[in-house]
Short mmCIF file of C-alpha atoms in Angstrom, two decimals:
data_model
loop_
_atom_site.label_atom_id
_atom_site.label_comp_id
_atom_site.label_asym_id
_atom_site.label_seq_id
_atom_site.Cartn_x
_atom_site.Cartn_y
_atom_site.Cartn_z
CA UNK Y 257 -20.80 -57.38 15.58
CA UNK Y 258 -17.33 -58.84 15.51
CA UNK Y 259 -14.69 -57.65 13.07
CA UNK Y 260 -14.35 -61.02 11.36
CA UNK Y 261 -18.06 -60.91 10.68
CA UNK Y 262 -17.82 -57.51 9.01
CA UNK Y 263 -15.01 -58.65 6.73
CA UNK Y 264 -16.96 -61.84 6.02
CA UNK Y 265 -20.10 -59.90 5.09
CA UNK Y 266 -18.14 -57.54 2.85
CA UNK Y 267 -16.33 -60.37 1.11
CA UNK Y 268 -19.55 -62.32 0.76
CA UNK Y 269 -21.38 -59.31 -0.71
CA UNK Y 270 -18.63 -58.56 -3.20
CA UNK Y 271 -18.11 -62.20 -4.17
CA UNK Y 272 -21.80 -62.63 -4.70
CA UNK Y 273 -21.85 -59.74 -7.18
CA UNK Y 274 -19.29 -61.56 -9.28
CA UNK Y 275 -20.68 -65.05 -8.90
CA UNK Y 276 -24.12 -63.83 -10.02
CA UNK Y 277 -22.62 -61.78 -12.80
CA UNK Y 278 -25.63 -61.64 -15.12
CA UNK Y 279 -28.07 -60.60 -12.43
CA UNK Y 280 -25.62 -57.99 -11.14
CA UNK Y 281 -25.21 -56.55 -14.61
CA UNK Y 282 -28.97 -56.56 -15.12
CA UNK Y 283 -29.63 -54.82 -11.81
CA UNK Y 284 -26.86 -52.27 -12.38
CA UNK Y 285 -28.15 -51.54 -15.87
CA UNK Y 286 -31.71 -51.07 -14.67
CA UNK Y 287 -30.64 -48.69 -11.91
CA UNK Y 288 -28.36 -46.91 -14.38
CA UNK Y 289 -31.11 -46.57 -17.01
CA UNK Y 290 -33.63 -45.24 -14.50
CA UNK Y 291 -31.16 -42.72 -13.14
CA UNK Y 292 -30.19 -41.61 -16.65
CA UNK Y 293 -33.83 -41.00 -17.44
CA UNK Y 294 -34.25 -39.02 -14.25
CA UNK Y 295 -31.02 -37.13 -14.78
CA UNK Y 296 -31.75 -36.26 -18.38
CA UNK Y 297 -35.12 -34.99 -17.44
CA UNK Y 298 -33.73 -32.89 -14.62
CA UNK Y 299 -31.13 -31.39 -16.95
CA UNK Y 300 -33.78 -30.52 -19.51
CA UNK Y 301 -35.82 -28.93 -16.74
CA UNK Y 302 -32.81 -27.01 -15.49
CA UNK Y 303 -32.10 -25.71 -18.96
CA UNK Y 304 -35.66 -24.60 -19.48
CA UNK Y 305 -35.49 -22.86 -16.13
CA UNK Y 306 -32.24 -21.19 -17.04
CA UNK Y 307 -33.64 -20.06 -20.36
CA UNK Y 308 -36.65 -18.53 -18.68
CA UNK Y 309 -34.50 -16.94 -16.04
CA UNK Y 310 -32.39 -15.43 -18.76
CA UNK Y 311 -35.44 -14.01 -20.47
CA UNK Y 312 -36.50 -12.63 -17.11
CA UNK Y 313 -33.17 -10.94 -16.61
CA UNK Y 314 -33.38 -9.32 -19.99
CA UNK Y 315 -36.69 -7.90 -19.06
CA UNK Y 316 -35.58 -4.47 -17.97
CA UNK Y 317 -37.61 -1.42 -17.14
CA UNK Y 318 -36.63 1.75 -18.94
CA UNK Y 319 -37.30 5.05 -17.19
CA UNK Y 320 -37.02 8.18 -19.40
CA UNK Y 321 -35.80 11.42 -17.91
CA UNK Y 322 -37.62 14.70 -18.44
CA UNK Y 323 -36.26 16.45 -21.57
CA UNK Y 324 -35.76 19.67 -19.65
CA UNK Y 325 -33.20 18.10 -17.32
CA UNK Y 326 -29.54 18.68 -17.96
CA UNK Y 327 -27.27 15.64 -17.91
CA UNK Y 328 -26.07 16.64 -14.47
CA UNK Y 329 -29.60 16.91 -13.12
CA UNK Y 330 -30.51 13.65 -14.79
CA UNK Y 331 -27.61 11.83 -13.15
CA UNK Y 332 -28.68 13.20 -9.78
CA UNK Y 333 -31.93 11.22 -9.94
CA UNK Y 334 -30.02 7.94 -9.65
CA UNK Y 335 -29.89 8.13 -5.87
CA UNK Y 336 -33.68 8.57 -5.78
CA UNK Y 337 -34.16 5.55 -8.02
CA UNK Y 338 -31.87 3.43 -5.91
CA UNK Y 339 -34.12 4.02 -2.93
CA UNK Y 340 -36.60 1.59 -4.48
CA UNK Y 341 -35.58 -1.58 -2.67
CA UNK Y 342 -36.73 -4.07 -5.33
CA UNK Y 343 -34.19 -2.73 -7.81
CA UNK Y 344 -31.13 -4.78 -8.52
CA UNK Y 345 -29.12 -2.40 -10.71
CA UNK Y 346 -29.50 0.93 -12.43
CA UNK Y 347 -27.67 2.08 -15.50
CA UNK Y 348 -27.70 5.60 -16.83
CA UNK Y 349 -27.57 6.18 -20.57
CA UNK Y 350 -27.36 9.48 -22.38
CA UNK Y 351 -29.59 10.04 -25.40
CA UNK Y 352 -26.50 10.11 -27.64
CA UNK Y 353 -25.47 6.68 -26.47
CA UNK Y 354 -29.04 5.47 -26.85
CA UNK Y 355 -29.10 6.61 -30.44
CA UNK Y 356 -25.81 4.88 -31.09
CA UNK Y 357 -27.24 1.61 -29.75
CA UNK Y 358 -30.36 2.13 -31.76
CA UNK Y 359 -28.28 2.45 -34.91
CA UNK Y 360 -26.36 -0.68 -34.06
CA UNK Y 361 -29.59 -2.62 -33.92
CA UNK Y 362 -30.36 -1.56 -37.44
CA UNK Y 363 -26.92 -2.63 -38.60
CA UNK Y 364 -26.44 -2.16 -42.34
CA UNK Y 365 -29.67 -0.27 -42.65
CA UNK Y 366 -28.73 2.31 -40.02
CA UNK Y 367 -28.62 4.86 -42.87
CA UNK Y 368 -32.28 5.60 -42.39
CA UNK Y 369 -31.43 7.10 -39.01
CA UNK Y 370 -28.74 9.36 -40.42
CA UNK Y 371 -30.44 12.72 -40.12
CA UNK Y 372 -31.19 12.22 -36.46
CA UNK Y 373 -27.82 13.14 -35.01
CA UNK Y 374 -28.51 16.88 -34.96
CA UNK Y 375 -32.04 16.60 -33.61
CA UNK Y 376 -31.89 13.53 -31.43
CA UNK Y 377 -35.49 12.60 -30.61
CA UNK Y 378 -34.44 10.19 -27.86
CA UNK Y 379 -34.24 10.97 -24.16
CA UNK Y 380 -31.70 10.29 -21.47
CA UNK Y 381 -32.73 7.15 -19.69
CA UNK Y 382 -32.20 4.77 -16.82
CA UNK Y 383 -32.23 1.06 -17.46
CA UNK Y 384 -33.38 -0.74 -14.34
CA UNK Y 385 -33.13 -4.47 -13.63
CA UNK Y 386 -35.07 -6.15 -10.88
CA UNK Y 387 -34.21 -8.66 -8.20
CA UNK Y 388 -37.50 -10.42 -8.76
CA UNK Y 389 -39.54 -10.31 -11.91
CA UNK Y 390 -42.74 -10.46 -9.86
CA UNK Y 391 -42.15 -6.86 -8.76
CA UNK Y 392 -42.25 -5.37 -12.27
CA UNK Y 393 -45.51 -3.50 -11.87
CA UNK Y 394 -44.65 -2.27 -8.40
CA UNK Y 395 -41.27 -0.90 -9.47
CA UNK Y 396 -42.74 0.69 -12.59
CA UNK Y 397 -45.22 2.51 -10.40
CA UNK Y 398 -42.54 3.59 -7.96
CA UNK Y 399 -40.34 4.85 -10.79
CA UNK Y 400 -43.01 7.05 -12.25
CA UNK Y 401 -43.31 8.70 -8.83
CA UNK Y 402 -39.65 9.77 -8.93
CA UNK Y 403 -39.19 13.45 -9.61
CA UNK Y 404 -37.68 13.95 -13.06
CA UNK Y 405 -38.90 10.71 -14.62
CA UNK Y 406 -41.17 11.52 -17.52
CA UNK Y 407 -42.20 8.08 -18.63
CA UNK Y 408 -41.69 4.47 -17.59
CA UNK Y 409 -41.73 1.63 -20.04
CA UNK Y 410 -42.35 -1.79 -18.55
CA UNK Y 411 -43.87 -4.75 -20.34
CA UNK Y 412 -45.62 -6.20 -17.34
CA UNK Y 413 -47.94 -8.21 -19.60
CA UNK Y 414 -44.94 -10.11 -20.99
CA UNK Y 415 -43.40 -10.65 -17.59
CA UNK Y 416 -46.69 -12.05 -16.33
CA UNK Y 417 -46.67 -14.57 -19.19
CA UNK Y 418 -43.09 -15.59 -18.47
CA UNK Y 419 -43.90 -16.09 -14.82
CA UNK Y 420 -46.83 -18.24 -15.81
CA UNK Y 421 -44.82 -20.35 -18.24
CA UNK Y 422 -42.07 -20.83 -15.70
CA UNK Y 423 -44.46 -21.83 -12.93
CA UNK Y 424 -46.19 -24.33 -15.20
CA UNK Y 425 -42.94 -25.86 -16.47
CA UNK Y 426 -41.59 -26.17 -12.92
CA UNK Y 427 -44.77 -27.93 -11.86
CA UNK Y 428 -44.77 -30.29 -14.86
CA UNK Y 429 -41.09 -31.13 -14.39
CA UNK Y 430 -41.51 -31.80 -10.68
CA UNK Y 431 -44.46 -34.10 -11.30
CA UNK Y 432 -42.68 -35.93 -14.13
CA UNK Y 433 -39.52 -36.44 -12.09
CA UNK Y 434 -41.57 -37.77 -9.17
CA UNK Y 435 -43.35 -40.19 -11.52
CA UNK Y 436 -39.97 -41.27 -12.88
CA UNK Y 437 -38.69 -41.90 -9.35
CA UNK Y 438 -41.73 -44.03 -8.58
CA UNK Y 439 -41.45 -45.98 -11.84
CA UNK Y 440 -37.74 -46.53 -11.19
CA UNK Y 441 -38.35 -47.80 -7.69
CA UNK Y 442 -40.96 -50.17 -9.10
CA UNK Y 443 -38.70 -51.49 -11.87
CA UNK Y 444 -35.70 -51.81 -9.60
CA UNK Y 445 -37.61 -53.58 -6.85
CA UNK Y 446 -38.84 -56.02 -9.48
CA UNK Y 447 -35.29 -56.68 -10.60
CA UNK Y 448 -34.18 -57.21 -7.01
CA UNK Y 449 -37.15 -59.51 -6.54
CA UNK Y 450 -36.05 -61.54 -9.54
CA UNK Y 451 -32.49 -61.75 -8.20
CA UNK Y 452 -33.78 -62.97 -4.86
CA UNK Y 453 -36.11 -65.46 -6.50
CA UNK Y 454 -33.11 -66.90 -8.32
CA UNK Y 455 -31.39 -67.39 -5.01
CA UNK Y 456 -34.31 -68.45 -2.82
CA UNK Y 457 -32.80 -71.93 -2.57
CA UNK Y 458 -29.57 -70.48 -1.23
CA UNK Y 459 -31.53 -68.41 1.28
CA UNK Y 460 -33.59 -71.45 2.34
CA UNK Y 461 -30.38 -73.46 2.89
CA UNK Y 462 -28.93 -70.73 5.08
CA UNK Y 463 -32.10 -70.65 7.13
CA UNK Y 464 -32.15 -74.47 7.50
CA UNK Y 465 -28.59 -74.44 8.77
CA UNK Y 466 -29.68 -72.11 11.54
CA UNK Y 467 -28.56 -68.77 10.19
CA UNK Y 468 -30.39 -65.79 11.65
CA UNK Y 469 -32.26 -63.42 9.33
CA UNK Y 470 -29.64 -60.77 9.92
CA UNK Y 471 -26.86 -63.10 8.87
CA UNK Y 472 -28.66 -63.90 5.62
CA UNK Y 473 -29.69 -60.32 4.98
CA UNK Y 474 -26.49 -58.34 5.50
CA UNK Y 475 -24.52 -59.71 2.50
CA UNK Y 476 -27.55 -59.12 0.27
CA UNK Y 477 -27.91 -55.56 1.50
CA UNK Y 478 -24.19 -54.91 0.97
CA UNK Y 479 -24.54 -56.38 -2.50
CA UNK Y 480 -27.55 -54.15 -3.19
CA UNK Y 481 -25.72 -51.08 -1.91
CA UNK Y 482 -22.68 -51.78 -4.08
CA UNK Y 483 -24.87 -52.38 -7.13
CA UNK Y 484 -26.71 -49.13 -6.39
CA UNK Y 485 -23.42 -47.25 -6.14
CA UNK Y 486 -22.10 -48.88 -9.32
CA UNK Y 487 -25.31 -48.04 -11.19
CA UNK Y 488 -25.15 -44.44 -9.97
CA UNK Y 489 -21.48 -44.10 -10.95
CA UNK Y 490 -22.00 -45.46 -14.45
CA UNK Y 491 -25.07 -43.28 -14.87
CA UNK Y 492 -23.15 -40.23 -13.68
CA UNK Y 493 -20.34 -40.76 -16.18
CA UNK Y 494 -22.73 -41.46 -19.05
CA UNK Y 495 -24.88 -38.48 -18.15
CA UNK Y 496 -21.86 -36.25 -18.06
CA UNK Y 497 -20.49 -37.45 -21.38
CA UNK Y 498 -23.80 -37.39 -23.21
CA UNK Y 499 -24.78 -34.02 -21.83
CA UNK Y 500 -21.48 -32.37 -22.67
CA UNK Y 501 -21.67 -33.88 -26.14
CA UNK Y 502 -25.18 -32.58 -26.76
CA UNK Y 503 -24.33 -29.15 -25.43
CA UNK Y 504 -21.15 -28.94 -27.46
CA UNK Y 505 -22.58 -30.26 -30.70
CA UNK Y 506 -26.08 -28.82 -30.91
CA UNK Y 507 -27.03 -26.27 -28.31
CA UNK Y 508 -23.90 -24.19 -28.64
CA UNK Y 509 -24.67 -23.75 -32.33
CA UNK Y 510 -27.74 -21.81 -31.32
CA UNK Y 511 -25.82 -19.15 -29.47
CA UNK Y 512 -28.68 -17.20 -27.98
CA UNK Y 513 -29.84 -20.21 -25.96
CA UNK Y 514 -28.08 -20.18 -22.61
CA UNK Y 515 -27.12 -23.64 -21.31
CA UNK Y 516 -26.54 -24.97 -17.83
CA UNK Y 517 -23.00 -26.28 -17.47
CA UNK Y 518 -22.76 -29.84 -16.11
CA UNK Y 519 -20.43 -28.54 -13.44
CA UNK Y 520 -23.09 -26.27 -12.01
CA UNK Y 521 -25.65 -29.11 -11.95
CA UNK Y 522 -23.24 -31.75 -10.68
CA UNK Y 523 -24.18 -31.56 -7.01
CA UNK Y 524 -27.83 -31.92 -7.74
CA UNK Y 525 -27.18 -34.86 -10.09
CA UNK Y 526 -24.64 -36.41 -7.71
CA UNK Y 527 -26.96 -36.31 -4.73
CA UNK Y 528 -29.92 -37.55 -6.75
CA UNK Y 529 -28.02 -40.43 -8.38
CA UNK Y 530 -26.24 -41.71 -5.30
CA UNK Y 531 -29.24 -41.04 -3.08
CA UNK Y 532 -31.65 -42.96 -5.27
CA UNK Y 533 -29.04 -45.64 -6.12
CA UNK Y 534 -28.14 -46.37 -2.52
CA UNK Y 535 -31.72 -46.17 -1.34
CA UNK Y 536 -33.20 -48.54 -3.90
CA UNK Y 537 -30.16 -50.83 -3.88
CA UNK Y 538 -29.86 -51.19 -0.12
CA UNK Y 539 -33.38 -50.69 1.16
CA UNK Y 540 -34.77 -52.45 -1.92
CA UNK Y 541 -32.90 -55.66 -1.21
CA UNK Y 542 -33.56 -55.51 2.53
CA UNK Y 543 -37.30 -55.15 2.00
CA UNK Y 544 -37.61 -57.64 -0.85
CA UNK Y 545 -35.62 -60.20 1.13
CA UNK Y 546 -38.18 -60.29 3.92
CA UNK Y 547 -40.50 -62.38 1.79
CA UNK Y 548 -37.81 -65.00 1.17
CA UNK Y 549 -36.71 -65.20 4.78
CA UNK Y 550 -39.95 -66.82 5.91
CA UNK Y 551 -38.61 -70.36 5.81
CA UNK U 122 -33.78 -85.76 22.33
CA UNK U 123 -37.26 -85.72 20.81
CA UNK U 124 -40.66 -85.91 22.46
CA UNK U 125 -43.85 -85.66 20.44
CA UNK U 126 -47.14 -86.05 22.28
CA UNK U 127 -50.40 -86.56 20.41
CA UNK U 128 -49.22 -84.39 17.53
CA UNK U 129 -51.67 -83.62 14.71
CA UNK U 130 -51.07 -81.61 11.58
CA UNK U 131 -53.64 -80.43 9.09
CA UNK U 132 -52.27 -78.23 6.29
CA UNK U 133 -53.97 -74.95 5.50
CA UNK U 134 -55.57 -76.40 2.37
CA UNK U 135 -57.30 -78.97 4.60
CA UNK U 136 -54.97 -81.90 3.86
CA UNK U 137 -54.50 -83.99 7.01
CA UNK U 138 -50.86 -85.05 7.34
CA UNK U 139 -50.42 -86.41 10.86
CA UNK U 140 -52.76 -87.57 13.57
CA UNK U 141 -52.01 -88.67 17.11
CA UNK U 142 -48.26 -89.03 16.71
CA UNK U 143 -46.41 -90.05 19.87
CA UNK U 144 -42.66 -90.24 19.44
CA UNK U 145 -39.80 -90.56 21.88
CA UNK U 146 -36.19 -90.55 20.73
CA UNK U 147 -33.45 -90.40 23.35
CA UNK U 148 -29.97 -88.97 23.04
CA UNK U 149 -27.55 -91.28 21.27
CA UNK U 150 -30.19 -93.37 19.48
CA UNK U 151 -30.14 -94.39 15.80
CA UNK U 152 -33.66 -94.48 14.43
CA UNK U 153 -35.17 -95.18 11.01
CA UNK U 154 -38.46 -93.48 10.22
CA UNK U 155 -40.02 -95.43 7.34
CA UNK U 156 -43.15 -95.14 5.27
CA UNK U 157 -44.35 -94.73 1.71
CA UNK U 158 -44.40 -91.35 0.08
CA UNK U 159 -47.04 -88.97 1.44
CA UNK U 160 -47.27 -91.01 4.62
CA UNK U 161 -46.31 -88.00 6.74
CA UNK U 162 -42.55 -88.63 7.19
CA UNK U 163 -41.51 -85.27 5.79
CA UNK U 164 -44.11 -83.45 7.87
CA UNK U 165 -42.54 -84.94 11.02
CA UNK U 166 -39.12 -83.64 9.92
CA UNK U 167 -40.58 -80.21 9.24
CA UNK U 168 -42.21 -80.12 12.66
CA UNK U 169 -38.95 -81.15 14.33
CA UNK U 170 -37.07 -78.30 12.62
CA UNK U 171 -39.95 -75.86 13.23
CA UNK U 172 -40.44 -75.35 9.51
CA UNK U 173 -44.16 -75.97 10.03
CA UNK U 174 -46.22 -75.63 13.20
CA UNK U 175 -48.25 -78.54 14.51
CA UNK U 176 -52.02 -78.07 14.54
CA UNK U 177 -52.40 -79.68 17.97
CA UNK U 178 -50.35 -81.69 20.45
CA UNK U 179 -47.08 -80.94 22.18
CA UNK U 180 -43.44 -81.32 21.26
CA UNK U 181 -39.92 -80.82 22.56
CA UNK U 182 -36.71 -81.02 20.51
CA UNK U 183 -33.34 -80.74 22.26
CA UNK U 184 -34.89 -78.69 25.04
CA UNK U 185 -36.83 -76.33 22.74
CA UNK U 186 -40.59 -76.30 23.28
CA UNK U 187 -42.04 -76.47 19.76
CA UNK U 188 -45.35 -75.01 20.89
CA UNK U 189 -43.86 -71.88 22.40
CA UNK U 190 -40.70 -71.27 20.42
CA UNK U 191 -40.30 -67.66 19.26
CA UNK U 192 -39.31 -67.05 15.61
CA UNK U 193 -36.07 -65.48 16.86
CA UNK U 194 -35.18 -68.74 18.66
CA UNK U 195 -35.78 -71.00 15.65
CA UNK U 196 -32.21 -70.53 14.33
CA UNK U 197 -30.92 -71.71 17.71
CA UNK U 198 -33.10 -74.82 17.54
CA UNK U 199 -31.87 -75.58 14.04
CA UNK U 200 -28.27 -75.34 15.15
CA UNK U 201 -28.87 -78.28 17.49
CA UNK U 202 -30.30 -80.33 14.61
CA UNK U 203 -28.19 -81.01 11.53
CA UNK U 204 -30.40 -81.78 8.54
CA UNK U 205 -29.33 -83.79 5.48
CA UNK U 206 -31.64 -83.62 2.47
CA UNK U 207 -32.33 -85.97 -0.41
CA UNK U 208 -31.30 -83.30 -2.93
CA UNK U 209 -28.14 -82.38 -0.93
CA UNK U 210 -28.98 -78.67 -0.98
CA UNK U 211 -25.43 -77.47 -1.41
CA UNK U 212 -24.64 -73.98 -2.65
CA UNK U 213 -23.27 -74.55 -6.16
CA UNK U 214 -21.27 -71.34 -6.19
CA UNK U 215 -19.24 -72.32 -3.15
CA UNK U 216 -16.48 -74.90 -2.84
CA UNK U 217 -16.85 -77.97 -0.63
CA UNK U 218 -14.81 -76.23 2.06
CA UNK U 219 -16.91 -73.05 1.77
CA UNK U 220 -20.19 -74.98 1.91
CA UNK U 221 -19.18 -76.50 5.24
CA UNK U 222 -17.42 -73.42 6.63
CA UNK U 223 -20.46 -71.37 5.75
CA UNK U 224 -22.59 -73.32 8.25
CA UNK U 225 -20.08 -72.44 10.96
CA UNK U 226 -20.02 -68.78 10.00
CA UNK U 227 -23.80 -68.73 10.15
CA UNK U 228 -23.61 -69.52 13.85
CA UNK U 229 -20.88 -66.92 14.43
CA UNK U 230 -17.87 -69.20 14.86
CA UNK U 231 -14.50 -67.38 14.78
CA UNK U 232 -12.32 -68.03 11.69
CA UNK U 233 -9.62 -69.63 13.82
CA UNK U 234 -12.01 -72.37 14.93
CA UNK U 235 -13.48 -72.73 11.42
CA UNK U 236 -10.03 -73.35 9.91
CA UNK U 237 -9.45 -76.22 12.30
CA UNK U 238 -12.88 -77.75 12.40
CA UNK U 239 -13.82 -77.87 8.69
CA UNK U 240 -10.84 -79.97 7.52
CA UNK U 241 -11.41 -82.30 10.48
CA UNK U 242 -15.06 -82.89 9.60
CA UNK U 243 -14.28 -83.28 5.88
CA UNK U 244 -11.72 -85.88 6.81
CA UNK U 245 -14.36 -87.64 8.90
CA UNK U 246 -16.59 -88.01 5.83
CA UNK U 247 -13.60 -88.88 3.64
CA UNK U 248 -13.51 -85.75 1.49
CA UNK U 249 -10.32 -84.08 2.65
CA UNK U 250 -8.95 -84.26 -0.91
CA UNK U 251 -11.98 -82.55 -2.45
CA UNK U 252 -12.02 -79.42 -0.31
CA UNK U 253 -11.46 -77.09 -3.24
CA UNK U 254 -13.92 -78.79 -5.61
CA UNK U 255 -17.32 -77.38 -6.44
CA UNK U 256 -20.48 -79.46 -5.85
CA UNK U 257 -21.06 -80.04 -9.58
CA UNK U 258 -17.63 -81.67 -9.84
CA UNK U 259 -18.60 -84.34 -7.32
CA UNK U 260 -20.54 -87.60 -7.55
CA UNK U 261 -23.91 -87.91 -5.83
CA UNK U 262 -22.39 -89.85 -2.95
CA UNK U 263 -19.68 -87.27 -2.48
CA UNK U 264 -22.18 -84.46 -2.51
CA UNK U 265 -24.23 -86.18 0.13
CA UNK U 266 -21.10 -86.61 2.23
CA UNK U 267 -20.52 -82.84 1.98
CA UNK U 268 -24.09 -82.37 3.20
CA UNK U 269 -23.41 -84.73 6.10
CA UNK U 270 -20.24 -82.83 6.92
CA UNK U 271 -22.18 -79.59 6.88
CA UNK U 272 -24.87 -81.04 9.15
CA UNK U 273 -22.16 -82.29 11.48
CA UNK U 274 -19.81 -79.34 11.61
CA UNK U 275 -21.60 -77.38 14.34
CA UNK U 276 -21.64 -80.38 16.65
CA UNK U 277 -25.42 -80.82 16.72
CA UNK U 278 -26.87 -83.17 19.27
CA UNK U 279 -28.97 -84.74 16.54
CA UNK U 280 -28.79 -85.33 12.79
CA UNK U 281 -31.94 -85.74 10.75
CA UNK U 282 -31.38 -87.28 7.33
CA UNK U 283 -34.45 -86.88 5.10
CA UNK U 284 -34.23 -89.56 2.37
CA UNK U 285 -30.44 -89.15 2.27
CA UNK U 286 -30.00 -91.97 -0.24
CA UNK U 287 -32.95 -91.16 -2.49
CA UNK U 288 -30.69 -89.96 -5.28
CA UNK U 289 -27.90 -92.50 -4.78
CA UNK U 290 -27.15 -95.98 -6.10
CA UNK U 291 -27.24 -98.91 -3.61
CA UNK U 292 -23.46 -99.00 -3.04
CA UNK U 293 -23.28 -95.32 -2.26
CA UNK U 294 -26.40 -95.59 -0.12
CA UNK U 295 -24.70 -98.15 2.12
CA UNK U 296 -21.68 -95.88 2.29
CA UNK U 297 -23.74 -92.94 3.50
CA UNK U 298 -25.59 -95.10 6.01
CA UNK U 299 -22.32 -96.45 7.37
CA UNK U 300 -21.11 -92.89 7.70
CA UNK U 301 -24.23 -91.97 9.67
CA UNK U 302 -23.74 -95.06 11.83
CA UNK U 303 -20.17 -93.97 12.53
CA UNK U 304 -21.40 -90.50 13.49
CA UNK U 305 -23.95 -92.10 15.79
CA UNK U 306 -21.21 -94.11 17.46
CA UNK U 307 -19.42 -90.83 18.17
CA UNK U 308 -22.44 -89.81 20.25
CA UNK U 309 -24.82 -87.95 17.91
CA UNK U 310 -28.47 -88.94 17.76
CA UNK U 311 -29.39 -89.95 14.19
CA UNK U 312 -32.86 -90.01 12.65
CA UNK U 313 -32.97 -91.39 9.10
CA UNK U 314 -36.17 -90.93 7.11
CA UNK U 315 -36.42 -93.35 4.20
CA UNK U 316 -38.65 -95.64 2.17
CA UNK U 317 -35.91 -98.02 1.02
CA UNK U 318 -36.53 -101.37 2.67
CA UNK U 319 -33.33 -103.12 1.60
CA UNK U 320 -31.30 -100.37 3.11
CA UNK U 321 -33.16 -100.48 6.42
CA UNK U 322 -32.76 -104.23 6.54
CA UNK U 323 -28.99 -103.94 6.18
CA UNK U 324 -28.81 -102.36 9.61
CA UNK U 325 -30.31 -103.70 12.77
CA UNK U 326 -31.73 -100.53 14.23
CA UNK U 327 -34.91 -99.16 15.78
CA UNK U 328 -37.51 -98.71 13.01
CA UNK U 329 -40.58 -96.53 13.34
CA UNK U 330 -43.14 -97.08 10.57
CA UNK U 331 -45.69 -94.49 9.63
CA UNK U 332 -48.66 -94.80 7.31
CA UNK U 333 -51.36 -92.23 6.50
CA UNK U 334 -50.10 -89.94 9.23
CA UNK U 335 -50.14 -92.55 12.02
CA UNK U 336 -47.38 -94.58 13.64
CA UNK U 337 -48.19 -98.22 12.89
CA UNK U 338 -45.12 -99.89 14.33
CA UNK U 339 -42.07 -99.10 16.48
CA UNK U 340 -39.59 -101.91 17.06
CA UNK U 341 -35.92 -102.76 16.86
CA UNK U 342 -34.67 -104.88 13.98
CA UNK U 343 -35.55 -104.99 10.29
CA UNK U 344 -39.14 -103.88 10.12
CA UNK U 345 -39.66 -104.78 6.48
CA UNK U 346 -38.71 -108.41 7.05
CA UNK U 347 -42.04 -109.17 8.68
CA UNK U 348 -44.57 -106.83 7.23
CA UNK U 349 -45.37 -105.20 3.94
CA UNK U 350 -46.09 -101.54 3.59
#
């Protein structure tokens, strides 16, 4: 292809966006709306995932040390515990510290625990976090094997539930996002179809003059690509603004809910928006055009 | 150059359009193809530009075999035939200059050549002052002259004008015909499809008459003067 053709196609594609202003705005809006829907859904899914992950992380196993062990002996067990490969981190806590924490949890009513300082009923303990929540039962079993561990407390029933909920939400979100992609492709291809139908006369004229299919197609594809990129860009900005607003105004008020920052999701959103935008804009117009080229 | 040999066309819905058409037009000729509406005139034009395929028979247009032409070669055929339509078929969003230049770009002409050729052709049809106008700012006659310029700009060996004066008043119709005659004198074959008898009678040219899909007469000189159709 000669250089003057490339500049011609580019100019033609860009000019055509402006000379068919209404259709361009309509197509950009449709792409933008579909992407926003997809993006919003993905962000909701990400937040649910993050929330569940957070709950997972809080799900620690507590291993109590034999009461007969001195603090020194108790601290010596740590190396044994660390030999369990599934463990992410281990934290040792003396019974005094444990009691202090216990009191904190009671807050104003900690008075009922007052008499306990002299005869602390709590034990020294290790708080263990896992790399993978699926290993809870396995690690609990391994911990109880360790010499010096009297008792292991692990709520494997709760972790099983969380795993279930997370698996189900991931599946539902994936299916819903796929459906959204399909619906978007359908809506967008219809919009492109409408644009083409509006300009079938123009296409027929080009063909009658002796233009090849490629010559007719390229400006349309460039136009579609640019509209796809524009739709993705607008959607990205809107998504960003709206998301930050929602996070700042509502979610942050409920402090115990962890939120995904837009920055950490931006690559996913960026790739999805521009990928889908360019694909449906460019490929959409190339494919839809085929029908109108049969003159 | 056109050769049609025993050409028949039956449309997919069963409508017969042409039967046993034999047609021979040599380079440099000026020919009227006349007939009432639905007589098959437009079907002949569509066959010549490979817009529709003939059902049977054989045909050659400017060296392209209509029976064997590949879809990828159809644009090349069309570049040798400039077509002018009754409804002008200009692109409303483009200026007069752009409408004509566009036809040159479609065949891959370099901008340098386009810049020289388009003003020349627009001058030939008398529109050099309207280059920057848009089609909807022009009169019917002017629009048709843009269409003629567009058909002419790639130097086709033949121009087919399908009812070029159908939307024009008599004075403008004569103007367009004179323009086509001038183009013919410059060496381009011209085929004018029309049903306007007065117009045909104004010019003493070869007239081929078609009725119900058959050629009923082919002679030089005003056809309508002697027979009714």
